[in-house]
CSV table of C-alpha atoms in Angstrom, one decimal:
chain,number,residue,atom,x,y,z
A,234,MET,CA,-52.6,11.8,18.9
A,235,PRO,CA,-52.4,8.7,21.2
A,236,LEU,CA,-55.4,7.1,19.5
A,237,MET,CA,-55.7,7.0,15.7
A,238,LEU,CA,-58.9,6.3,13.9
A,239,ASP,CA,-57.4,3.5,11.9
A,240,SER,CA,-56.2,1.8,15.1
A,241,PHE,CA,-59.8,2.1,16.5
A,242,LEU,CA,-61.1,0.4,13.4
A,243,LEU,CA,-58.9,-2.6,14.1
A,244,ILE,CA,-60.8,-3.5,17.2
A,245,ILE,CA,-64.3,-3.1,15.7
A,246,PRO,CA,-64.5,-6.8,14.6
A,247,PHE,CA,-63.8,-8.0,18.2
A,248,ILE,CA,-66.5,-5.6,19.5
A,249,VAL,CA,-69.1,-6.9,17.0
A,250,GLU,CA,-68.2,-10.5,17.8
A,251,PHE,CA,-68.5,-9.9,21.5
A,252,ALA,CA,-71.8,-8.0,21.1
A,253,LYS,CA,-73.4,-10.8,19.1
A,254,ASN,CA,-72.3,-13.5,21.6
A,255,ASN,CA,-73.6,-11.5,24.6
A,256,ASN,CA,-76.8,-10.0,23.1
A,257,ILE,CA,-75.5,-6.5,23.6
A,258,ASN,CA,-77.0,-3.4,21.9
A,259,MET,CA,-74.4,-2.5,19.3
A,260,SER,CA,-75.6,1.0,18.9
A,261,GLN,CA,-75.1,1.8,22.6
A,262,LEU,CA,-71.7,0.1,22.6
A,263,LEU,CA,-70.4,1.9,19.5
A,264,GLU,CA,-71.8,5.2,20.8
A,265,GLU,CA,-69.8,4.9,23.9
A,266,ALA,CA,-66.7,3.8,22.0
A,267,LEU,CA,-66.9,6.7,19.6
A,268,LEU,CA,-67.3,9.2,22.5
A,269,ASN,CA,-64.1,7.8,23.9
A,270,LEU,CA,-62.4,8.1,20.5
A,271,TYR,CA,-63.5,11.8,20.3
A,272,PHE,CA,-62.3,12.7,23.8
A,273,GLN,CA,-58.9,10.9,23.3
A,274,LYS,CA,-58.6,9.9,26.9
A,275,LYS,CA,-56.1,7.2,28.1
A,276,ALA,CA,-56.2,5.2,24.9
A,277,LEU,CA,-52.8,4.1,23.6
A,278,LEU,CA,-53.0,1.7,20.6
A,279,GLY,CA,-49.3,1.6,19.8
A,280,PRO,CA,-46.8,4.0,18.2
A,281,GLY,CA,-48.1,6.7,15.9
A,282,PRO,CA,-46.4,8.1,12.8
A,283,GLY,CA,-42.7,8.7,13.2
A,284,PHE,CA,-42.2,6.3,16.1
A,285,GLU,CA,-40.1,3.2,15.8
A,286,PRO,CA,-41.1,-0.1,17.5
A,287,GLY,CA,-39.4,-0.6,20.9
A,288,LEU,CA,-39.2,3.0,22.0
A,289,GLY,CA,-41.5,2.6,24.9
A,290,ASP,CA,-44.9,2.6,23.1
A,291,PRO,CA,-47.3,-0.3,23.7
A,292,GLN,CA,-47.0,-2.8,20.9
A,293,PRO,CA,-49.8,-5.0,19.3
A,294,HIS,CA,-48.4,-8.3,20.5
A,295,ASN,CA,-51.6,-10.2,20.2
A,296,ARG,CA,-55.4,-9.8,20.0
A,297,GLN,CA,-55.7,-9.2,23.7
A,298,PHE,CA,-53.6,-6.0,23.3
A,299,TRP,CA,-56.3,-4.5,21.1
A,300,GLN,CA,-59.0,-5.7,23.5
A,301,ASN,CA,-57.2,-4.2,26.5
A,302,ALA,CA,-56.6,-1.0,24.6
A,303,PHE,CA,-60.3,-0.6,24.2
A,304,ILE,CA,-60.9,-1.6,27.9
A,305,GLN,CA,-58.5,1.2,29.1
A,306,ILE,CA,-60.7,3.9,27.5
A,307,GLN,CA,-62.5,5.9,30.2
A,308,ASN,CA,-65.9,7.4,29.5
A,309,PRO,CA,-65.4,11.2,30.1
A,310,ALA,CA,-69.2,11.8,30.1
A,311,TYR,CA,-69.8,9.6,33.2
A,312,GLY,CA,-66.3,9.2,34.7
A,313,THR,CA,-66.6,5.4,34.9
A,314,GLU,CA,-65.3,2.4,32.9
A,315,ASN,CA,-67.4,1.3,30.0
A,316,HIS,CA,-69.8,-1.4,31.2
A,317,PHE,CA,-69.3,-3.5,28.0
A,318,SER,CA,-65.6,-3.0,28.2
A,319,ARG,CA,-65.6,-4.8,31.5
A,320,LYS,CA,-67.3,-7.8,29.9
A,321,LEU,CA,-64.8,-7.7,27.1
A,322,LEU,CA,-62.0,-7.8,29.6
A,323,MET,CA,-63.5,-11.0,31.1
A,324,LYS,CA,-63.7,-12.6,27.7
A,325,ALA,CA,-60.1,-11.6,26.9
A,326,THR,CA,-58.9,-13.0,30.2
A,327,ASN,CA,-60.7,-16.3,29.6
A,328,SER,CA,-59.2,-16.5,26.1
A,329,GLU,CA,-55.7,-16.0,27.5
A,330,ARG,CA,-56.2,-18.6,30.1
A,331,SER,CA,-57.4,-21.1,27.6
A,332,GLY,CA,-54.2,-20.8,25.7
A,333,ASN,CA,-55.7,-19.2,22.6
A,334,THR,CA,-53.4,-16.2,22.4
A,335,GLU,CA,-53.5,-14.6,19.0
A,336,TYR,CA,-50.6,-12.6,17.7
A,337,VAL,CA,-51.1,-9.6,15.4
A,338,ILE,CA,-49.2,-8.4,12.4
A,339,THR,CA,-50.3,-5.1,11.0
A,340,LYS,CA,-49.6,-3.6,7.6
A,341,GLU,CA,-47.4,-1.0,9.3
A,342,HIS,CA,-45.1,-3.9,10.5
A,343,LEU,CA,-44.8,-5.1,6.9
A,344,LYS,CA,-43.8,-1.6,5.7
A,345,LEU,CA,-41.2,-1.4,8.4
A,346,LEU,CA,-39.7,-4.8,7.4
A,347,TYR,CA,-39.4,-3.8,3.7
A,348,LEU,CA,-38.0,-0.4,4.7
A,349,GLU,CA,-35.3,-2.1,6.8
A,350,LEU,CA,-34.3,-4.3,3.8
A,351,LYS,CA,-34.3,-1.4,1.3
A,352,SER,CA,-32.2,0.7,3.6
A,353,LYS,CA,-29.6,-2.1,3.5
A,354,ASN,CA,-29.5,-1.9,-0.3
A,355,VAL,CA,-31.0,-5.4,-0.7
A,356,GLN,CA,-31.1,-6.4,-4.3
A,357,GLU,CA,-34.5,-6.0,-6.0
A,358,HIS,CA,-35.0,-9.6,-7.0
A,359,HIS,CA,-34.1,-10.7,-3.4
A,360,LEU,CA,-36.6,-8.2,-2.0
A,361,LYS,CA,-39.3,-9.8,-4.2
A,362,PHE,CA,-38.3,-13.2,-2.8
A,363,VAL,CA,-38.8,-11.8,0.7
A,364,LYS,CA,-42.2,-10.4,-0.2
A,365,ARG,CA,-43.3,-13.7,-1.7
A,366,SER,CA,-42.2,-15.5,1.4
A,367,ILE,CA,-44.1,-13.2,3.8
A,368,ASN,CA,-47.2,-13.2,1.6
A,369,ARG,CA,-47.1,-17.0,1.6
A,370,PHE,CA,-47.3,-16.9,5.4
A,371,LEU,CA,-50.0,-14.2,5.5
A,372,SER,CA,-52.2,-16.2,3.1
A,373,HIS,CA,-52.0,-19.1,5.6
A,374,ILE,CA,-53.2,-17.1,8.6
A,375,ARG,CA,-56.4,-15.0,9.1
A,376,SER,CA,-56.8,-11.6,7.6
A,377,TYR,CA,-58.9,-8.8,9.2
A,378,GLY,CA,-58.4,-6.1,6.7
A,379,GLU,CA,-55.7,-3.9,8.2
A,380,TYR,CA,-54.0,-6.6,10.2
A,381,TYR,CA,-53.5,-10.4,10.4
A,382,ALA,CA,-53.8,-12.7,13.4
A,383,PHE,CA,-52.5,-16.2,14.1
A,384,THR,CA,-52.0,-18.6,17.0
A,385,VAL,CA,-49.0,-20.8,17.9
A,386,GLU,CA,-50.9,-23.8,16.5
A,387,GLU,CA,-51.4,-22.1,13.2
A,388,LEU,CA,-47.7,-21.1,13.0
A,389,ILE,CA,-46.7,-24.7,13.7
A,390,SER,CA,-49.0,-25.9,10.9
A,391,TYR,CA,-47.4,-23.4,8.5
A,392,LEU,CA,-43.9,-24.4,9.4
A,393,GLN,CA,-44.7,-28.1,8.8
A,394,LYS,CA,-46.1,-27.1,5.4
A,395,LEU,CA,-42.8,-25.3,4.6
A,396,GLN,CA,-40.7,-28.3,5.7
A,397,ASN,CA,-42.7,-30.6,3.4
A,398,GLU,CA,-42.4,-28.3,0.4
A,399,TYR,CA,-38.8,-26.9,0.6
A,400,ASN,CA,-35.3,-28.2,1.1
A,401,PRO,CA,-33.6,-27.2,4.4
A,402,THR,CA,-31.7,-24.3,2.9
A,403,THR,CA,-34.8,-22.6,1.4
A,404,TYR,CA,-36.8,-23.4,4.5
A,405,ARG,CA,-34.2,-21.6,6.6
A,406,LYS,CA,-34.3,-18.6,4.4
A,407,GLN,CA,-38.1,-18.4,4.7
A,408,LEU,CA,-37.8,-18.7,8.5
A,409,THR,CA,-35.2,-15.9,8.6
A,410,TYR,CA,-37.6,-13.3,7.3
A,411,LEU,CA,-40.5,-14.5,9.5
A,412,LYS,CA,-38.2,-13.9,12.5
A,413,LYS,CA,-37.4,-10.4,11.2
A,414,LEU,CA,-41.1,-9.7,10.9
A,415,PHE,CA,-41.8,-11.0,14.4
A,416,ARG,CA,-39.0,-8.9,15.8
A,417,ILE,CA,-40.4,-5.8,14.2
A,418,ALA,CA,-44.0,-6.6,15.4
A,419,GLN,CA,-42.5,-7.5,18.9
A,420,ILE,CA,-44.1,-10.9,18.8
A,421,PRO,CA,-42.2,-12.9,21.5
A,422,LEU,CA,-41.8,-16.1,19.3
A,423,GLU,CA,-38.6,-15.2,17.5
A,424,ASN,CA,-36.3,-17.1,19.9
A,425,TYR,CA,-38.4,-20.3,19.4
A,426,LEU,CA,-37.9,-20.4,15.7
A,427,LYS,CA,-34.6,-22.2,15.4
A,428,THR,CA,-33.1,-24.3,12.6
A,429,LYS,CA,-29.9,-26.3,12.2
A,430,ARG,CA,-27.2,-24.2,10.7
A,431,THR,CA,-26.0,-25.7,7.4
A,432,ILE,CA,-23.2,-24.6,5.2
A,433,GLY,CA,-24.4,-24.8,1.7
A,434,VAL,CA,-21.5,-25.5,-0.6
A,435,ASP,CA,-22.0,-25.7,-4.3
A,436,ARG,CA,-19.3,-28.1,-5.5
A,437,THR,CA,-20.3,-27.9,-9.1
A,438,ILE,CA,-17.3,-28.0,-11.4
A,439,VAL,CA,-17.8,-26.0,-14.6
A,440,THR,CA,-15.6,-26.5,-17.7
A,441,VAL,CA,-15.5,-25.0,-21.2
A,442,ALA,CA,-17.2,-28.2,-22.5
A,443,ASP,CA,-20.1,-27.7,-20.0
A,444,ILE,CA,-20.7,-24.2,-21.2
A,445,LYS,CA,-20.5,-25.3,-24.8
A,446,ASN,CA,-23.1,-27.9,-24.1
A,447,LEU,CA,-25.4,-25.3,-22.4
A,448,ILE,CA,-25.0,-23.0,-25.5
A,449,ASN,CA,-25.8,-25.9,-27.8
A,450,THR,CA,-29.0,-26.5,-25.8
A,451,VAL,CA,-30.1,-22.9,-26.2
A,452,LYS,CA,-29.5,-23.2,-30.0
A,453,MET,CA,-31.4,-26.5,-30.2
A,454,LEU,CA,-34.4,-24.8,-28.5
A,455,ARG,CA,-34.2,-22.1,-31.2
A,456,GLN,CA,-34.2,-24.6,-34.0
A,457,LYS,CA,-37.2,-26.3,-32.5
A,458,GLY,CA,-39.0,-23.0,-32.3
A,459,ASP,CA,-39.2,-23.0,-28.5
A,460,LEU,CA,-37.1,-19.8,-28.4
A,461,ASN,CA,-37.2,-16.8,-30.8
A,462,GLU,CA,-34.0,-15.6,-32.3
A,463,LYS,CA,-33.7,-12.5,-30.0
A,464,ILE,CA,-34.1,-14.6,-26.8
A,465,GLN,CA,-31.4,-17.0,-28.1
A,466,ASP,CA,-29.0,-14.3,-28.9
A,467,ARG,CA,-29.6,-12.5,-25.6
A,468,LEU,CA,-29.1,-15.6,-23.6
A,469,ILE,CA,-25.8,-16.5,-25.4
A,470,VAL,CA,-24.4,-13.0,-25.0
A,471,ALA,CA,-25.4,-12.8,-21.3
A,472,LEU,CA,-24.0,-16.2,-20.4
A,473,LEU,CA,-20.7,-15.8,-22.1
A,474,LEU,CA,-20.3,-12.2,-20.9
A,475,MET,CA,-20.6,-13.5,-17.3
A,476,ALA,CA,-18.4,-16.5,-18.0
A,477,THR,CA,-15.5,-14.4,-19.4
A,478,SER,CA,-15.8,-11.4,-17.0
A,479,GLY,CA,-16.7,-13.0,-13.7
A,480,ILE,CA,-19.5,-10.5,-12.9
A,481,ARG,CA,-22.5,-11.5,-10.8
A,482,THR,CA,-25.9,-12.3,-12.4
A,483,TYR,CA,-27.4,-9.4,-10.5
A,484,GLU,CA,-24.7,-7.0,-11.6
A,485,LEU,CA,-25.1,-7.9,-15.3
A,486,THR,CA,-28.8,-7.2,-15.1
A,487,LYS,CA,-28.2,-3.8,-13.6
A,488,LEU,CA,-25.5,-2.8,-16.2
A,489,LYS,CA,-26.4,-0.5,-19.1
A,490,VAL,CA,-24.9,-0.7,-22.5
A,491,LYS,CA,-23.0,2.6,-21.8
A,492,ASP,CA,-21.2,0.8,-18.9
A,493,ILE,CA,-19.6,-1.6,-21.3
A,494,ASP,CA,-16.7,-0.4,-23.5
A,495,ILE,CA,-17.1,-2.8,-26.4
A,496,LYS,CA,-14.1,-1.5,-28.3
A,497,ASN,CA,-11.7,-2.1,-25.4
A,498,MET,CA,-13.5,-5.1,-24.0
A,499,THR,CA,-14.0,-3.5,-20.6
A,500,ILE,CA,-16.9,-3.5,-18.2
A,501,ARG,CA,-17.1,-0.7,-15.6
A,502,ILE,CA,-19.1,-1.6,-12.5
A,503,THR,CA,-20.2,1.4,-10.5
A,504,GLU,CA,-20.7,1.5,-6.7
A,505,ASP,CA,-24.5,1.4,-7.0
A,506,VAL,CA,-24.3,-1.7,-9.2
A,507,SER,CA,-21.6,-3.6,-7.3
A,508,LYS,CA,-22.7,-6.0,-4.5
A,509,THR,CA,-19.8,-4.7,-2.3
A,510,SER,CA,-20.6,-1.1,-3.2
A,511,GLU,CA,-17.1,-0.8,-4.5
A,512,ALA,CA,-16.5,0.3,-8.1
A,513,ARG,CA,-14.3,-1.9,-10.2
A,514,VAL,CA,-13.4,-2.9,-13.8
A,515,THR,CA,-13.3,-6.3,-15.5
A,516,PHE,CA,-12.9,-7.5,-19.0
A,517,PHE,CA,-14.1,-10.0,-21.6
A,518,THR,CA,-12.7,-11.8,-24.6
A,519,ARG,CA,-12.5,-10.9,-28.3
A,520,GLU,CA,-15.0,-13.7,-29.1
A,521,VAL,CA,-17.6,-12.2,-26.8
A,522,GLN,CA,-16.8,-8.7,-28.1
A,523,LYS,CA,-17.9,-9.7,-31.6
A,524,LEU,CA,-21.1,-11.3,-30.2
A,525,LEU,CA,-22.0,-8.3,-28.1
A,526,LYS,CA,-21.3,-5.8,-30.9
A,527,ASN,CA,-23.6,-7.8,-33.3
A,528,TYR,CA,-26.3,-8.1,-30.6
A,529,VAL,CA,-26.4,-4.4,-29.8
A,530,GLN,CA,-26.5,-3.4,-33.5
A,531,LYS,CA,-28.9,-6.1,-34.6
A,532,TYR,CA,-31.6,-5.2,-32.0
A,533,ASP,CA,-30.8,-1.5,-31.7
A,534,ILE,CA,-30.0,-1.6,-28.0
A,535,GLY,CA,-29.5,2.0,-26.8
A,536,PRO,CA,-26.8,3.3,-24.3
A,537,GLU,CA,-29.3,3.5,-21.5
A,538,ASP,CA,-30.8,0.0,-22.1
A,539,PRO,CA,-29.7,-3.1,-20.1
A,540,ILE,CA,-28.1,-6.0,-21.9
A,541,VAL,CA,-30.6,-8.3,-20.2
A,542,THR,CA,-33.1,-8.1,-17.3
A,543,TYR,CA,-33.0,-10.5,-14.4
A,544,PHE,CA,-36.3,-12.2,-15.3
A,545,ALA,CA,-35.4,-12.4,-19.0
A,546,LEU,CA,-32.3,-14.2,-18.0
A,547,GLU,CA,-33.8,-16.6,-15.5
A,548,LYS,CA,-37.2,-17.3,-17.1
A,549,PRO,CA,-36.0,-19.7,-19.8
A,550,PHE,CA,-34.4,-21.8,-17.1
A,551,LEU,CA,-37.7,-22.0,-15.3
A,552,LYS,CA,-40.0,-22.6,-18.3
A,553,LYS,CA,-38.0,-24.7,-20.7
A,554,LYS,CA,-37.7,-28.4,-19.8
A,555,GLU,CA,-34.3,-28.8,-21.6
A,556,LEU,CA,-32.8,-25.9,-19.6
A,557,LYS,CA,-34.5,-26.9,-16.3
A,558,GLU,CA,-32.8,-30.3,-16.6
A,559,GLN,CA,-29.4,-28.7,-17.1
A,560,SER,CA,-27.2,-28.7,-14.0
A,561,LEU,CA,-25.9,-25.2,-14.9
A,562,ARG,CA,-27.7,-21.9,-14.2
A,563,PRO,CA,-26.6,-18.3,-15.0
A,564,LYS,CA,-24.9,-18.0,-11.6
A,565,HIS,CA,-22.5,-20.8,-12.5
A,566,MET,CA,-20.9,-18.7,-15.2
A,567,ARG,CA,-19.2,-16.7,-12.5
A,568,LYS,CA,-18.1,-20.0,-10.9
A,569,PHE,CA,-16.6,-21.0,-14.3
A,570,PHE,CA,-14.6,-17.8,-14.4
A,571,SER,CA,-13.1,-18.5,-11.0
A,572,GLN,CA,-12.3,-22.1,-11.7
A,573,GLU,CA,-10.9,-21.5,-15.2
A,574,TRP,CA,-8.7,-18.7,-13.9
A,575,ASP,CA,-7.3,-21.1,-11.3
A,576,ARG,CA,-6.8,-23.9,-13.9
A,577,ARG,CA,-4.7,-21.5,-15.9
A,578,ASN,CA,-2.7,-20.5,-12.8
A,579,GLY,CA,-3.9,-16.9,-12.8
A,580,ASN,CA,-3.0,-14.6,-9.9
A,581,THR,CA,-5.5,-15.0,-7.1
A,582,THR,CA,-5.3,-11.4,-5.9
A,583,VAL,CA,-6.1,-10.1,-9.4
A,584,LYS,CA,-9.0,-12.6,-9.7
A,585,LYS,CA,-10.5,-11.2,-6.5
A,586,LEU,CA,-10.2,-7.7,-7.8
A,587,LEU,CA,-11.9,-8.6,-11.2
A,588,MET,CA,-14.7,-10.6,-9.5
A,589,GLY,CA,-15.4,-8.0,-6.9
A,590,HIS,CA,-14.8,-10.1,-3.9
A,591,SER,CA,-15.0,-8.3,-0.6
A,592,ILE,CA,-11.5,-7.2,0.4
A,593,ARG,CA,-12.3,-5.9,3.9
A,594,GLN,CA,-10.6,-8.8,5.6
A,595,ASP,CA,-7.8,-9.1,3.0
A,596,ILE,CA,-5.0,-6.8,4.3
A,597,ASN,CA,-2.8,-7.6,1.3
A,598,ILE,CA,-5.3,-6.3,-1.2
A,599,LEU,CA,-6.6,-3.5,1.0
A,600,HIS,CA,-3.3,-1.9,1.7
A,601,TYR,CA,-0.5,-3.3,-0.5
A,602,SER,CA,-1.6,-5.0,-3.7
A,603,HIS,CA,-2.8,-2.2,-6.0
A,604,HIS,CA,-2.9,-2.4,-9.8
A,605,THR,CA,-3.8,0.1,-12.6
A,606,GLU,CA,-6.5,-0.7,-15.1
A,607,LYS,CA,-3.8,-1.2,-17.8
A,608,GLU,CA,-2.0,-3.7,-15.6
A,609,LEU,CA,-5.2,-5.6,-14.8
A,610,LYS,CA,-6.0,-5.8,-18.5
A,611,GLU,CA,-2.5,-7.2,-19.4
A,612,ILE,CA,-2.8,-9.9,-16.7
A,613,TYR,CA,-6.3,-10.8,-17.9
A,614,ASP,CA,-5.2,-11.1,-21.5
A,615,LYS,CA,-2.3,-13.4,-20.5
A,616,VAL,CA,-4.7,-15.7,-18.5
A,617,LEU,CA,-7.9,-15.7,-20.5
A,618,GLY,CA,-7.1,-13.9,-23.7
A,619,ASN,CA,-7.2,-17.0,-25.8
A,620,LEU,CA,-10.4,-18.5,-24.2
A,621,ARG,CA,-12.8,-19.6,-26.9
A,622,PHE,CA,-16.2,-21.3,-27.0
A,623,THR,CA,-16.4,-21.4,-30.8
A,624,VAL,CA,-20.0,-20.1,-30.8
């Protein structure tokens, strides 16, 4: 049907407001509107179920769209335009001329944004970041139940607020998803939201001594009673597993115990876990093997259980002052692996394979440099086999 009931409900607040301001009989106005709804004539309030934005259907660019949609309804009983709709058109035109254009975002637009991200296999914790970013914007503008409305002035106010609260990199990320949402809602402001492109390079150098210091901080928090024993053990195992294997934080949180061959010190990362959607293997040291084995047995961690969840890994670094003040975060364990491998003159191609770097642009790895799991393990043992943190 070209006109859906929920779409009609969206314009009711404007009808009520207009009626109050012009002393119009609401009963008569709604009666005529409902008649038009029933006869389904000439009303198009945007795409219905199954339609994608941009396929020729009218889109809710702003408040005037909804007003004009109501205005377009013809009264089948009398064959003339609704008298009150004509007044509404005058009000909408005056609003447009005065520069008070209001842009509309519906809940359907939000669903389409999240659907697009999920279809691209965006990591769950990143999807939550996007939702927080969008909800922050929605809380700043006006809500009318099933949709939100804002003016350019309100958008500028929100952007200034973001600039004051976040560094340039985070601000740019927030803006990226606003632009995606505007594109889906066909709000013609996307091209006006520009930021300076910056290359964020983390030049942190991580050494064995740095990781030892981090582990000692975790132990100190346990001694003070700020962490319980299980959290301490879980953090140490997770940090050292990443430091010695080179896996990503997100990949570790998606791994199950059954994906880790503790006996042979091997981690199997499947396509659905890998960021590049390419399965691979990597390894860890004998010191970590002992810690991991004790952890699994001590806390009765089952084959289908994760070693650590994303928030269990990140939360102590957000809540505990001593860890917040540390320059290292879980993500730096992977950086340590790469740097330590280079310091020990390890083969760069093998390092890329173990870390799961994208090889689409690397012709050598893609077509020529192939290794068996046994060969990779032998090279790993030569480079990092004697790595110790003396935990």
